[in-house]
mmCIF file with all atom_site columns, N, CA and C in Angstrom:
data_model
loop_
_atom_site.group_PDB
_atom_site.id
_atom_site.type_symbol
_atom_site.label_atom_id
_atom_site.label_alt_id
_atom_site.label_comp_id
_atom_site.label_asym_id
_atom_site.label_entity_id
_atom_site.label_seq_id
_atom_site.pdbx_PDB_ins_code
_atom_site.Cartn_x
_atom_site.Cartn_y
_atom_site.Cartn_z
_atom_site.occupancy
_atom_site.B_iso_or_equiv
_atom_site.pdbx_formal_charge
_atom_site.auth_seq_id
_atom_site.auth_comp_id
_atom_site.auth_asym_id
_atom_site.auth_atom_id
_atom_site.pdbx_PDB_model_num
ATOM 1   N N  . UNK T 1 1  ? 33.207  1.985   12.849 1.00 0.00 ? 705 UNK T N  1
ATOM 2   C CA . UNK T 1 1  ? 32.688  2.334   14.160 1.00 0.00 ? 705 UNK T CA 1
ATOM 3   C C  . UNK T 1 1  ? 32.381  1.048   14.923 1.00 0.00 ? 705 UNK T C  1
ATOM 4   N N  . UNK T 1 2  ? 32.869  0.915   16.229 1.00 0.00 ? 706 UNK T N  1
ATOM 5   C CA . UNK T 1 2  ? 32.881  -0.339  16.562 1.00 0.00 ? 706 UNK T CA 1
ATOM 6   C C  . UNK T 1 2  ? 31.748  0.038   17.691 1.00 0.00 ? 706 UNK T C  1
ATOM 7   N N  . UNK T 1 3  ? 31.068  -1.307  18.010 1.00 0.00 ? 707 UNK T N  1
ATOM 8   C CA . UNK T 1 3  ? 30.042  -1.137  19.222 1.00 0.00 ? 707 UNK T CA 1
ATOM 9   C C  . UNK T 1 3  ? 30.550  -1.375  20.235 1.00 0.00 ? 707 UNK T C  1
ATOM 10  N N  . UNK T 1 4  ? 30.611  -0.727  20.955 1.00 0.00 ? 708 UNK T N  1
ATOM 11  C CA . UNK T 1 4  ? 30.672  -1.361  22.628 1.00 0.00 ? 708 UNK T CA 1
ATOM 12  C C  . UNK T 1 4  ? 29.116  -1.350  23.620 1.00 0.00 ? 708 UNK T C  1
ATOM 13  N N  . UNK T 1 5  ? 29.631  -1.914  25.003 1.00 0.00 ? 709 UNK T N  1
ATOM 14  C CA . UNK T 1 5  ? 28.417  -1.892  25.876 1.00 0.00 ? 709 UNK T CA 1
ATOM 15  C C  . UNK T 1 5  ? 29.424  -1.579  27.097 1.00 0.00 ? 709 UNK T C  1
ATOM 16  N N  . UNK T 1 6  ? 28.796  -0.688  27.999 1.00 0.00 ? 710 UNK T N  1
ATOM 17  C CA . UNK T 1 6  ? 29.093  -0.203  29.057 1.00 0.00 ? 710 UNK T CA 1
ATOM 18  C C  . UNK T 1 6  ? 29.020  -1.261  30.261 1.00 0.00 ? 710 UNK T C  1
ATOM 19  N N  . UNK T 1 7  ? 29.872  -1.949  30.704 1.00 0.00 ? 711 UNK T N  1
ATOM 20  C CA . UNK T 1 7  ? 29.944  -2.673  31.572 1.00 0.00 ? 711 UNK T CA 1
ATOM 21  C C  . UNK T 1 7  ? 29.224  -2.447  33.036 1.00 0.00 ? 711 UNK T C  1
ATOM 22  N N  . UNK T 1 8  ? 29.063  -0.646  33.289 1.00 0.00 ? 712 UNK T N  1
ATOM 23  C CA . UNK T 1 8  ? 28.917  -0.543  34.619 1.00 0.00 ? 712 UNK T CA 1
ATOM 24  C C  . UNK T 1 8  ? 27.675  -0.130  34.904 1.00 0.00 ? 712 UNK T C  1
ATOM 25  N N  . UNK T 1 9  ? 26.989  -0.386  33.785 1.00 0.00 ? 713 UNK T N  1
ATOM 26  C CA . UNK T 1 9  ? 25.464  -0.301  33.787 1.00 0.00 ? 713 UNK T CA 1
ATOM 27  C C  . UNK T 1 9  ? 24.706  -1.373  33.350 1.00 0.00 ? 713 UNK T C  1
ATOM 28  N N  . UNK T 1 10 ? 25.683  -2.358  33.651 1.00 0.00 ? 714 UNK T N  1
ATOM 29  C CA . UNK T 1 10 ? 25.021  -3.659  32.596 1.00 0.00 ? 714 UNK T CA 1
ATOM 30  C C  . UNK T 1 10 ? 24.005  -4.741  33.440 1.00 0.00 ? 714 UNK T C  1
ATOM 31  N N  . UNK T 1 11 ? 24.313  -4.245  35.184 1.00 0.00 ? 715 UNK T N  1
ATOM 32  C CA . UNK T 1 11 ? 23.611  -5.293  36.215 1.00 0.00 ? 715 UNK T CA 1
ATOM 33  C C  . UNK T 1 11 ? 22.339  -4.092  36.162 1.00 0.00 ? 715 UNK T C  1
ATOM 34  N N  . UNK T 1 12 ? 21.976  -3.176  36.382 1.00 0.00 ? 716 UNK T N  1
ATOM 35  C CA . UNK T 1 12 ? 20.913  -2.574  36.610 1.00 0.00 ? 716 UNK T CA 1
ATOM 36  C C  . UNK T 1 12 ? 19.826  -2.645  35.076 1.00 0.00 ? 716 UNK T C  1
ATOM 37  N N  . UNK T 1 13 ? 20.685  -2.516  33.733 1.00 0.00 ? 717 UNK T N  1
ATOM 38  C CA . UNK T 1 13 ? 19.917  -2.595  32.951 1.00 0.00 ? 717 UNK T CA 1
ATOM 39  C C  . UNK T 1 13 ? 19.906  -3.900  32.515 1.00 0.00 ? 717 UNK T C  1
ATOM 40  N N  . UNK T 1 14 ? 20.401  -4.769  33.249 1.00 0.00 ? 718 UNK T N  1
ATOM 41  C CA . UNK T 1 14 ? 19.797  -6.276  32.837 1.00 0.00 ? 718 UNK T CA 1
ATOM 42  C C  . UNK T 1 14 ? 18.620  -6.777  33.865 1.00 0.00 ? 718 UNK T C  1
ATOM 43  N N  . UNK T 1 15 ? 18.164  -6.398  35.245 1.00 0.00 ? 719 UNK T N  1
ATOM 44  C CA . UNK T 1 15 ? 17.872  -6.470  35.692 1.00 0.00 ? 719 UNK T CA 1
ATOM 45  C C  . UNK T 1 15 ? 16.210  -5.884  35.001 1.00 0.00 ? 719 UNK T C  1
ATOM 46  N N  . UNK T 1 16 ? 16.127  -4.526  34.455 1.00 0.00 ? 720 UNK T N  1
ATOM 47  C CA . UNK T 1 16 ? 15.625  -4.033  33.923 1.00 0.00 ? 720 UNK T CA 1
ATOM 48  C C  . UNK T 1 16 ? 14.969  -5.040  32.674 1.00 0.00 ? 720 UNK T C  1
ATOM 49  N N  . UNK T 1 17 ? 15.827  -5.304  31.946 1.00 0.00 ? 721 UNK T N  1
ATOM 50  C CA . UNK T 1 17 ? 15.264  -6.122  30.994 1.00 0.00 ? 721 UNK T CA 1
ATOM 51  C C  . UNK T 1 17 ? 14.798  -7.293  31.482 1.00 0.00 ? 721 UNK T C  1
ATOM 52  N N  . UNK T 1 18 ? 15.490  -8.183  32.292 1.00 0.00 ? 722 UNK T N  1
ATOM 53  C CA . UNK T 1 18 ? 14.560  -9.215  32.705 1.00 0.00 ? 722 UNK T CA 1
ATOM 54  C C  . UNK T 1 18 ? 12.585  -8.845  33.361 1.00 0.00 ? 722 UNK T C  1
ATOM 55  N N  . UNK T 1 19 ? 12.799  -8.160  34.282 1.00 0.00 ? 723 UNK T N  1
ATOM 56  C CA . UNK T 1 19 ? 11.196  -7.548  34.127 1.00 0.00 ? 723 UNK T CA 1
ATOM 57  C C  . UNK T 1 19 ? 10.976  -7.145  33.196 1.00 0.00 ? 723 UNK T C  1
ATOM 58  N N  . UNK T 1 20 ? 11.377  -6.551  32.251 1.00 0.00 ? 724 UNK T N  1
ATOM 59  C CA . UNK T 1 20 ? 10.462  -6.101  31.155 1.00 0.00 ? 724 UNK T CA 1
ATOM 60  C C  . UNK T 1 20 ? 9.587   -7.613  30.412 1.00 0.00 ? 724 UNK T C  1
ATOM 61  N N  . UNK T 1 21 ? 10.987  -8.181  30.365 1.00 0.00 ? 725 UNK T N  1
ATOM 62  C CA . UNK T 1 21 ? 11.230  -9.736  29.734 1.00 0.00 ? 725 UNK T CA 1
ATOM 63  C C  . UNK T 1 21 ? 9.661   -10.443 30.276 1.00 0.00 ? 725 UNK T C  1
ATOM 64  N N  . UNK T 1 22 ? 9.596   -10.477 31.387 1.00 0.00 ? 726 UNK T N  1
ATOM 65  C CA . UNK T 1 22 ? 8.579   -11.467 32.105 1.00 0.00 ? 726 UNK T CA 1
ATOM 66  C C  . UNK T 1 22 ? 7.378   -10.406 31.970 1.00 0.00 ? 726 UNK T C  1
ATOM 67  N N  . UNK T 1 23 ? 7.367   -9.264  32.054 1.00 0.00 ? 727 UNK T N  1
ATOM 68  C CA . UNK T 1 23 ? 5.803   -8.822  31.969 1.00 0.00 ? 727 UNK T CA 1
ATOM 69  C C  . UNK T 1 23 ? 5.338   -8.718  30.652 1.00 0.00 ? 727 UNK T C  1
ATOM 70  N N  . UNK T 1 24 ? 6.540   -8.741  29.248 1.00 0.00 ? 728 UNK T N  1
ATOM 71  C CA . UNK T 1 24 ? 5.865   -8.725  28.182 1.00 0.00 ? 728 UNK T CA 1
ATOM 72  C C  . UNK T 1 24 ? 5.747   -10.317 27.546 1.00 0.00 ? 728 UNK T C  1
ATOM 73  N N  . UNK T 1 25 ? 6.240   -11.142 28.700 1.00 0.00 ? 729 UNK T N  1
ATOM 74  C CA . UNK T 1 25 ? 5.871   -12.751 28.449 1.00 0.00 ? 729 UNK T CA 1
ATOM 75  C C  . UNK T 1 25 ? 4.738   -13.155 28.829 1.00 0.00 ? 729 UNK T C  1
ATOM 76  N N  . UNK T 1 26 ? 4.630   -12.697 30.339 1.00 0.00 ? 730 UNK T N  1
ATOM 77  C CA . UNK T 1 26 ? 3.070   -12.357 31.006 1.00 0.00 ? 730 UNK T CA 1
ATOM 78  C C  . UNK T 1 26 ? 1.991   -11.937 30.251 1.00 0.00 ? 730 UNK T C  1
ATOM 79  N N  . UNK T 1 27 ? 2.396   -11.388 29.701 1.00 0.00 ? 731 UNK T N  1
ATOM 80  C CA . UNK T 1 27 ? 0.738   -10.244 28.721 1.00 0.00 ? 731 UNK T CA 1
ATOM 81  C C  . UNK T 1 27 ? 0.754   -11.123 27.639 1.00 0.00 ? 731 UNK T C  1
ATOM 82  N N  . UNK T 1 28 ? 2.110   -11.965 27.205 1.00 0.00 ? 732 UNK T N  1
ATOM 83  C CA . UNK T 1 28 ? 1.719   -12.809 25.488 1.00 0.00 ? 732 UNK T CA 1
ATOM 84  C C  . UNK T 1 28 ? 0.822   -13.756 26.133 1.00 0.00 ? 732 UNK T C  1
ATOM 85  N N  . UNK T 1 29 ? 1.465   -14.520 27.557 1.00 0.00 ? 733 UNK T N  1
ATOM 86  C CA . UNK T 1 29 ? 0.812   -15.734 27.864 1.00 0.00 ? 733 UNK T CA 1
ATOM 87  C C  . UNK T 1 29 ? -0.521  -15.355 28.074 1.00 0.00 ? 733 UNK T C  1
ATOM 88  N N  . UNK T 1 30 ? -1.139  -14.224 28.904 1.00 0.00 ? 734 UNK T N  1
ATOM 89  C CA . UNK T 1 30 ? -2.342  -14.384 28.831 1.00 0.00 ? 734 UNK T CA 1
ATOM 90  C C  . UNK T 1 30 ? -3.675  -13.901 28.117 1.00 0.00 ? 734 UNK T C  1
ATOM 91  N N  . UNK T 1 31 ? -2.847  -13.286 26.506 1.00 0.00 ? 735 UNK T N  1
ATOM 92  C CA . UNK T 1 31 ? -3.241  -13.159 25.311 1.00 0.00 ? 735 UNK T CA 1
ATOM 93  C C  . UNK T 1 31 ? -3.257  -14.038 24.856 1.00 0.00 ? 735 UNK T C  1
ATOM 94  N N  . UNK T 1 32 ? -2.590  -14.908 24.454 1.00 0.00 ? 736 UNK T N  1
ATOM 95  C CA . UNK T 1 32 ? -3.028  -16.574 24.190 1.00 0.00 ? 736 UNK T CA 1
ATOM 96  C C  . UNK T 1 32 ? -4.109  -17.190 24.463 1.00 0.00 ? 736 UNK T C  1
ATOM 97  N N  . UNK T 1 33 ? -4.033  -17.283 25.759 1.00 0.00 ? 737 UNK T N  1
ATOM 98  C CA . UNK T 1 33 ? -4.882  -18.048 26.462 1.00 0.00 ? 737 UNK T CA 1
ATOM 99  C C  . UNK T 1 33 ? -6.324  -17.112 26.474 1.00 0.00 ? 737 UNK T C  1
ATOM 100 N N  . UNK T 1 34 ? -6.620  -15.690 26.604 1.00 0.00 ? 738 UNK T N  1
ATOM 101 C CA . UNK T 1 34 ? -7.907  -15.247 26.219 1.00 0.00 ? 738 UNK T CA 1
ATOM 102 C C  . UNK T 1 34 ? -7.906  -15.733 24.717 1.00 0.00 ? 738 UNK T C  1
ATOM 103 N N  . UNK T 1 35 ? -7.281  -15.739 24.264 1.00 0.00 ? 739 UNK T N  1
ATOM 104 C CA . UNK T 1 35 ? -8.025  -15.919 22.439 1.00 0.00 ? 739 UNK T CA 1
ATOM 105 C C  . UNK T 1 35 ? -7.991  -17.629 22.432 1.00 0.00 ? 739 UNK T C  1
ATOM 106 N N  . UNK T 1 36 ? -7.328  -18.478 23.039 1.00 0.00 ? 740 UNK T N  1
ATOM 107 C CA . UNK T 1 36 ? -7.824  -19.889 23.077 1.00 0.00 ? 740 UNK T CA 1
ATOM 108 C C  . UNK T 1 36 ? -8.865  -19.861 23.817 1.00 0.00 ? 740 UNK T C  1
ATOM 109 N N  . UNK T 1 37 ? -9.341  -19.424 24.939 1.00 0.00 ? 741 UNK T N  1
ATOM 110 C CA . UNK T 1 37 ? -10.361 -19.467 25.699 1.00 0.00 ? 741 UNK T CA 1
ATOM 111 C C  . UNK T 1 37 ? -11.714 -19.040 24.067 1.00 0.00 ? 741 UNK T C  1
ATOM 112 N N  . UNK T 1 38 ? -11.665 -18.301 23.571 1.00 0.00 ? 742 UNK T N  1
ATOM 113 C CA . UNK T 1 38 ? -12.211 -17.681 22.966 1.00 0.00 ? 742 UNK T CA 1
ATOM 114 C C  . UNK T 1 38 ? -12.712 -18.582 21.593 1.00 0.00 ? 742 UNK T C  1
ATOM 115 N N  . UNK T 1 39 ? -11.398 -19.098 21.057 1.00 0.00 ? 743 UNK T N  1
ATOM 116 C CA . UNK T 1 39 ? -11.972 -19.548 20.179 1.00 0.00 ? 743 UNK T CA 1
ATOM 117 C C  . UNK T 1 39 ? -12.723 -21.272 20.491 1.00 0.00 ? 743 UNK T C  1
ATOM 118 N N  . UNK T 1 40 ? -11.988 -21.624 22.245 1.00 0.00 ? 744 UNK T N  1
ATOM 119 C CA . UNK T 1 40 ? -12.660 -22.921 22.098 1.00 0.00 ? 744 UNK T CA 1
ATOM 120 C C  . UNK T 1 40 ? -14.380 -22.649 22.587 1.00 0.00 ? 744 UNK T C  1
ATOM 121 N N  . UNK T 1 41 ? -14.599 -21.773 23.043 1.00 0.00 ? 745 UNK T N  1
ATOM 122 C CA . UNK T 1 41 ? -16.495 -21.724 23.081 1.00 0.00 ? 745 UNK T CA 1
ATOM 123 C C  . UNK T 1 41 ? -16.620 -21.671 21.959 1.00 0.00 ? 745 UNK T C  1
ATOM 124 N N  . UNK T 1 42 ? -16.251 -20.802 20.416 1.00 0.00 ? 746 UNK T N  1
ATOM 125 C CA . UNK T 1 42 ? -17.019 -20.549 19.519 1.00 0.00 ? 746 UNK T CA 1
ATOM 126 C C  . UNK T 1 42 ? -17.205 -21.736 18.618 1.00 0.00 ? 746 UNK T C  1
ATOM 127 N N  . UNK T 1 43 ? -16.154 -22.691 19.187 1.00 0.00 ? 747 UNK T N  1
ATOM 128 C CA . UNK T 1 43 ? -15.973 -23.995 18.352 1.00 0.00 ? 747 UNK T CA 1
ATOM 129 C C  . UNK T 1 43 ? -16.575 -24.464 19.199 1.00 0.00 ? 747 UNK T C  1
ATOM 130 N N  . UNK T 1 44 ? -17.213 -24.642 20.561 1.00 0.00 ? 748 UNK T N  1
ATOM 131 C CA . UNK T 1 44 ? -18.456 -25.402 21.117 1.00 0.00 ? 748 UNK T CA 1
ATOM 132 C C  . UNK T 1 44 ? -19.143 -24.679 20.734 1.00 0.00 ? 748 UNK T C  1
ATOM 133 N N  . UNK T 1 45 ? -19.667 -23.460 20.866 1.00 0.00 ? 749 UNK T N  1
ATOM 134 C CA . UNK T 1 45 ? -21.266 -23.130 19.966 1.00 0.00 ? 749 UNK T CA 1
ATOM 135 C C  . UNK T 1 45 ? -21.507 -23.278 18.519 1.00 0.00 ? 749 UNK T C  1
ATOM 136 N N  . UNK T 1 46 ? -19.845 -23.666 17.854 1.00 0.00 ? 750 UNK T N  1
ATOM 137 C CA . UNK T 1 46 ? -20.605 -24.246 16.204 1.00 0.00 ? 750 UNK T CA 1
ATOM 138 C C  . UNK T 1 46 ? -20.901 -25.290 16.360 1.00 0.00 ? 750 UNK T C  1
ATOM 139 N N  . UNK T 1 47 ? -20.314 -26.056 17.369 1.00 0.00 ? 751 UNK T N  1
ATOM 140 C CA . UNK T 1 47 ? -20.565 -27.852 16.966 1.00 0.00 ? 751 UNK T CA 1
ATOM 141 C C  . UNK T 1 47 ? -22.103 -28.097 17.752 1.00 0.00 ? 751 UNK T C  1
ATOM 142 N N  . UNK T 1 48 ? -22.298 -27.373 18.690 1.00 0.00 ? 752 UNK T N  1
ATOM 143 C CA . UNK T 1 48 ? -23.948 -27.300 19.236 1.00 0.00 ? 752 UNK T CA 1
ATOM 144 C C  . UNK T 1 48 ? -24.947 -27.142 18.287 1.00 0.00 ? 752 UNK T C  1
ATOM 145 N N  . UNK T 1 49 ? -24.615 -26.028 17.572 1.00 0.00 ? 753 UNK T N  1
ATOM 146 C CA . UNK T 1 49 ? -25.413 -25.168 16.888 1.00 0.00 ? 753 UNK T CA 1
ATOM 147 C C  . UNK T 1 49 ? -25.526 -26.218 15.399 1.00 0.00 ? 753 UNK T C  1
ATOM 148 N N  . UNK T 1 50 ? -24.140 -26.707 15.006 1.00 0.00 ? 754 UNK T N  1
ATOM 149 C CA . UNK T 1 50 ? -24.080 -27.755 13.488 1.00 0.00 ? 754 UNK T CA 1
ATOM 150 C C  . UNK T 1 50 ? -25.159 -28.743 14.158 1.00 0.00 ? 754 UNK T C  1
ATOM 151 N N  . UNK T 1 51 ? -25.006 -29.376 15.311 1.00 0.00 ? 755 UNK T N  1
ATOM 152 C CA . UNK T 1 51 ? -25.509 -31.063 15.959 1.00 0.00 ? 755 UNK T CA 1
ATOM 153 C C  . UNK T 1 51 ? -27.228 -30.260 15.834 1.00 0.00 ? 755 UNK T C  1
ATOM 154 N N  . UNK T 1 52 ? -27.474 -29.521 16.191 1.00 0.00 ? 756 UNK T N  1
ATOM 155 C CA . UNK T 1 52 ? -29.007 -29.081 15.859 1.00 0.00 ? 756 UNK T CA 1
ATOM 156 C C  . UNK T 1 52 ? -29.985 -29.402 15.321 1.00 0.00 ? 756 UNK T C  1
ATOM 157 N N  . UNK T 1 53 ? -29.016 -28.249 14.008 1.00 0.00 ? 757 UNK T N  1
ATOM 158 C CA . UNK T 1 53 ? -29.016 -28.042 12.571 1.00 0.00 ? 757 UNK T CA 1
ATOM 159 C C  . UNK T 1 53 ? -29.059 -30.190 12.145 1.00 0.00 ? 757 UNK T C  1
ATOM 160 N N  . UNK T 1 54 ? -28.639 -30.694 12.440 1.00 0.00 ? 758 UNK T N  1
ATOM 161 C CA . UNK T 1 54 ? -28.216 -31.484 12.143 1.00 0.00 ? 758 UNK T CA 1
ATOM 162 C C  . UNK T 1 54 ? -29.906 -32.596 12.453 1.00 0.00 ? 758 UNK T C  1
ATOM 163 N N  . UNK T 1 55 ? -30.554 -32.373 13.278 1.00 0.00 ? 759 UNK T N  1
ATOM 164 C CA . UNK T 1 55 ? -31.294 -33.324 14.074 1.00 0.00 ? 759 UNK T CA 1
ATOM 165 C C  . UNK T 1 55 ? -32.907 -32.777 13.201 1.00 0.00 ? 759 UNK T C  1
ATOM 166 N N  . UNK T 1 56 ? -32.238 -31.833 12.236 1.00 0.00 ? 760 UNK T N  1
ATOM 167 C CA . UNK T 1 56 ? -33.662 -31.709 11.655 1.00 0.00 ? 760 UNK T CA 1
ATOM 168 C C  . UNK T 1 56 ? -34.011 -31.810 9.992  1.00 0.00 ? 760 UNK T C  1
#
Protein backbone atom coordinates (compact mmCIF):
# COMPACT_ATOMS: atom_id res chain seq x y z
CA UNK A 1 0.00 0.00 0.00
CA UNK A 2 1.68 3.00 -1.07
CA UNK A 3 1.12 6.56 0.58
CA UNK A 4 0.23 9.37 -1.26
CA UNK A 5 -0.70 13.14 -0.36
CA UNK A 6 -3.28 15.03 -2.15
CA UNK A 7 -1.74 17.82 -3.88
CA UNK A 8 -4.91 20.02 -4.04
CA UNK A 9 -5.31 20.39 -0.52
CA UNK A 10 -1.84 20.76 0.32
CA UNK A 11 -1.76 24.98 0.29
CA UNK A 12 -4.78 25.23 2.66
CA UNK A 13 -3.63 22.43 4.94
CA UNK A 14 -0.19 23.73 5.08
CA UNK A 15 -1.25 26.93 5.81
CA UNK A 16 -3.20 25.27 8.56
CA UNK A 17 -0.30 23.64 9.97
CA UNK A 18 1.89 26.51 9.98
CA UNK A 19 -0.60 28.27 12.59
CA UNK A 20 -1.02 25.42 14.38
CA UNK A 21 2.95 25.28 14.17
CA UNK A 22 3.39 28.88 15.76
CA UNK A 23 0.61 28.73 18.40
CA UNK A 24 1.83 25.41 19.74
CA UNK A 25 5.48 27.13 19.62
CA UNK A 26 3.86 30.15 21.28
CA UNK A 27 2.37 28.19 24.30
CA UNK A 28 6.00 26.02 24.57
CA UNK A 29 7.78 29.47 24.53
CA UNK A 30 5.77 30.88 27.11
CA UNK A 31 5.73 27.70 29.25
CA UNK A 32 9.31 27.92 29.45
CA UNK A 33 9.65 31.07 30.33
CA UNK A 34 6.73 30.86 33.24
CA UNK A 35 8.64 27.89 34.74
CA UNK A 36 12.14 29.84 34.31
CA UNK A 37 10.50 32.82 35.70
CA UNK A 38 9.54 30.43 38.43
CA UNK A 39 12.27 28.64 39.23
CA UNK A 40 14.64 31.78 39.15
CA UNK A 41 12.68 33.50 42.36
CA UNK A 42 12.75 30.17 44.16
CA UNK A 43 16.49 30.08 43.61
CA UNK A 44 16.51 33.84 44.90
CA UNK A 45 14.42 32.97 47.94
CA UNK A 46 16.85 29.91 48.71
CA UNK A 47 19.94 31.89 48.38
CA UNK A 48 18.19 34.81 50.69
CA UNK A 49 16.83 32.49 52.92
CA UNK A 50 20.58 30.06 52.93
CA UNK A 51 22.61 33.91 53.33
CA UNK A 52 20.34 34.29 56.63
CA UNK A 53 20.51 31.07 57.85
CA UNK A 54 23.96 31.70 57.25
CA UNK A 55 24.59 35.11 59.40
CA UNK A 56 23.61 33.23 62.50
Amino acid sequence: MAITHSRDTLPSKSILNVDWANQLESAIRQFVKEKLELIMREEMNFSASHSQLSRL
